[in-house]
Amino acid sequence: MLVELTGRPELAAIGPQTPLLHPPVRLDSLAGTLLLRQIRARYGVDVADEDINLDALATLGTLAAFVAARVTPAAGPGVQSGS
Protein backbone atom coordinates (compact mmCIF):
# COMPACT_ATOMS: atom_id res chain seq x y z
CA MET A 1 0.00 0.00 0.00
CA LEU A 2 2.82 2.41 0.85
CA VAL A 3 4.52 1.82 -2.49
CA GLU A 4 1.24 2.37 -4.32
CA LEU A 5 0.42 5.58 -2.44
CA THR A 6 3.87 7.15 -2.50
CA GLY A 7 5.27 5.83 -5.78
CA ARG A 8 8.43 4.82 -3.87
CA PRO A 9 9.28 1.16 -4.64
CA GLU A 10 12.00 1.07 -1.96
CA LEU A 11 9.28 1.15 0.71
CA ALA A 12 8.35 -2.45 -0.19
CA ALA A 13 11.40 -3.58 1.80
CA ILE A 14 10.79 -1.74 5.08
CA GLY A 15 10.38 -3.69 8.31
CA PRO A 16 7.78 -3.49 11.07
CA GLN A 17 9.93 -1.22 13.27
CA THR A 18 10.21 1.43 10.54
CA PRO A 19 8.71 4.78 11.59
CA LEU A 20 6.05 6.02 9.18
CA LEU A 21 6.21 9.73 9.97
CA HIS A 22 10.02 10.00 10.13
CA PRO A 23 12.82 8.87 7.80
CA PRO A 24 12.99 6.73 5.77
CA VAL A 25 9.23 6.76 5.04
CA ARG A 26 8.37 10.30 6.19
CA LEU A 27 4.68 10.31 5.29
CA ASP A 28 3.31 13.81 4.82
CA SER A 29 -0.24 14.72 5.79
CA LEU A 30 -1.66 13.96 2.34
CA ALA A 31 -0.01 10.54 2.10
CA GLY A 32 -1.07 9.74 5.67
CA THR A 33 -4.66 10.66 4.90
CA LEU A 34 -4.64 8.59 1.73
CA LEU A 35 -3.17 5.63 3.62
CA LEU A 36 -5.89 5.83 6.27
CA ARG A 37 -8.58 6.04 3.56
CA GLN A 38 -7.13 3.00 1.81
CA ILE A 39 -7.07 1.03 5.06
CA ARG A 40 -10.69 1.95 5.73
CA ALA A 41 -11.69 0.92 2.19
CA ARG A 42 -9.78 -2.39 2.19
CA TYR A 43 -10.22 -3.53 5.78
CA GLY A 44 -13.17 -1.57 7.14
CA VAL A 45 -11.02 -0.10 9.93
CA ASP A 46 -11.25 3.64 10.56
CA VAL A 47 -7.90 4.28 12.25
CA ALA A 48 -8.48 8.02 12.64
CA ASP A 49 -11.85 7.45 14.31
CA GLU A 50 -10.61 4.78 16.72
CA ASP A 51 -7.16 6.21 17.48
CA ILE A 52 -7.59 9.96 17.93
CA ASN A 53 -3.88 10.57 18.65
CA LEU A 54 -2.92 8.36 15.68
CA ASP A 55 -0.43 6.41 17.81
CA ALA A 56 -1.07 3.51 15.43
CA LEU A 57 0.97 5.39 12.82
CA ALA A 58 4.16 5.25 14.91
CA THR A 59 5.63 2.37 12.89
CA LEU A 60 4.58 -0.01 10.16
CA GLY A 61 4.24 -2.71 12.83
CA THR A 62 1.99 -0.66 15.12
CA LEU A 63 -0.28 0.16 12.20
CA ALA A 64 -0.42 -3.47 11.05
CA ALA A 65 -1.19 -4.67 14.61
CA PHE A 66 -3.89 -2.02 15.05
CA VAL A 67 -5.64 -3.07 11.84
CA ALA A 68 -5.16 -6.82 12.45
CA ALA A 69 -6.73 -6.53 15.91
CA ARG A 70 -9.87 -5.09 14.37
CA VAL A 71 -10.32 -7.40 11.38
CA THR A 72 -11.90 -10.83 11.88
CA PRO A 73 -9.51 -13.29 10.15
CA ALA A 74 -12.31 -15.67 9.10
CA ALA A 75 -14.33 -12.81 7.60
CA GLY A 76 -11.45 -11.37 5.57
CA PRO A 77 -10.83 -7.77 4.45
CA GLY A 78 -13.63 -5.29 4.66
CA VAL A 79 -15.27 -6.73 7.76
CA GLN A 80 -14.61 -5.40 11.25
CA SER A 81 -14.58 -7.45 14.42
CA GLY A 82 -17.91 -7.38 16.15
CA SER A 83 -19.83 -6.64 12.95
Coordinates of C-alpha atoms in Angstrom, one line a residue:
M1 CA 0.0 0.0 0.0
L2 CA 2.8 2.4 0.8
V3 CA 4.5 1.8 -2.5
E4 CA 1.2 2.4 -4.3
L5 CA 0.4 5.6 -2.4
T6 CA 3.9 7.1 -2.5
G7 CA 5.3 5.8 -5.8
R8 CA 8.4 4.8 -3.9
P9 CA 9.3 1.2 -4.6
E10 CA 12.0 1.1 -2.0
L11 CA 9.3 1.1 0.7
A12 CA 8.3 -2.5 -0.2
A13 CA 11.4 -3.6 1.8
I14 CA 10.8 -1.7 5.1
G15 CA 10.4 -3.7 8.3
P16 CA 7.8 -3.5 11.1
Q17 CA 9.9 -1.2 13.3
T18 CA 10.2 1.4 10.5
P19 CA 8.7 4.8 11.6
L20 CA 6.1 6.0 9.2
L21 CA 6.2 9.7 10.0
H22 CA 10.0 10.0 10.1
P23 CA 12.8 8.9 7.8
P24 CA 13.0 6.7 5.8
V25 CA 9.2 6.8 5.0
R26 CA 8.4 10.3 6.2
L27 CA 4.7 10.3 5.3
D28 CA 3.3 13.8 4.8
S29 CA -0.2 14.7 5.8
L30 CA -1.7 14.0 2.3
A31 CA 0.0 10.5 2.1
G32 CA -1.1 9.7 5.7
T33 CA -4.7 10.7 4.9
L34 CA -4.6 8.6 1.7
L35 CA -3.2 5.6 3.6
L36 CA -5.9 5.8 6.3
R37 CA -8.6 6.0 3.6
Q38 CA -7.1 3.0 1.8
I39 CA -7.1 1.0 5.1
R40 CA -10.7 2.0 5.7
A41 CA -11.7 0.9 2.2
R42 CA -9.8 -2.4 2.2
Y43 CA -10.2 -3.5 5.8
G44 CA -13.2 -1.6 7.1
V45 CA -11.0 -0.1 9.9
D46 CA -11.2 3.6 10.6
V47 CA -7.9 4.3 12.2
A48 CA -8.5 8.0 12.6
D49 CA -11.9 7.5 14.3
E50 CA -10.6 4.8 16.7
D51 CA -7.2 6.2 17.5
I52 CA -7.6 10.0 17.9
N53 CA -3.9 10.6 18.6
L54 CA -2.9 8.4 15.7
D55 CA -0.4 6.4 17.8
A56 CA -1.1 3.5 15.4
L57 CA 1.0 5.4 12.8
A58 CA 4.2 5.2 14.9
T59 CA 5.6 2.4 12.9
L60 CA 4.6 0.0 10.2
G61 CA 4.2 -2.7 12.8
T62 CA 2.0 -0.7 15.1
L63 CA -0.3 0.2 12.2
A64 CA -0.4 -3.5 11.1
A65 CA -1.2 -4.7 14.6
F66 CA -3.9 -2.0 15.0
V67 CA -5.6 -3.1 11.8
A68 CA -5.2 -6.8 12.5
A69 CA -6.7 -6.5 15.9
R70 CA -9.9 -5.1 14.4
V71 CA -10.3 -7.4 11.4
T72 CA -11.9 -10.8 11.9
P73 CA -9.5 -13.3 10.2
A74 CA -12.3 -15.7 9.1
A75 CA -14.3 -12.8 7.6
G76 CA -11.4 -11.4 5.6
P77 CA -10.8 -7.8 4.4
G78 CA -13.6 -5.3 4.7
V79 CA -15.3 -6.7 7.8
Q80 CA -14.6 -5.4 11.2
S81 CA -14.6 -7.4 14.4
G82 CA -17.9 -7.4 16.1
S83 CA -19.8 -6.6 12.9

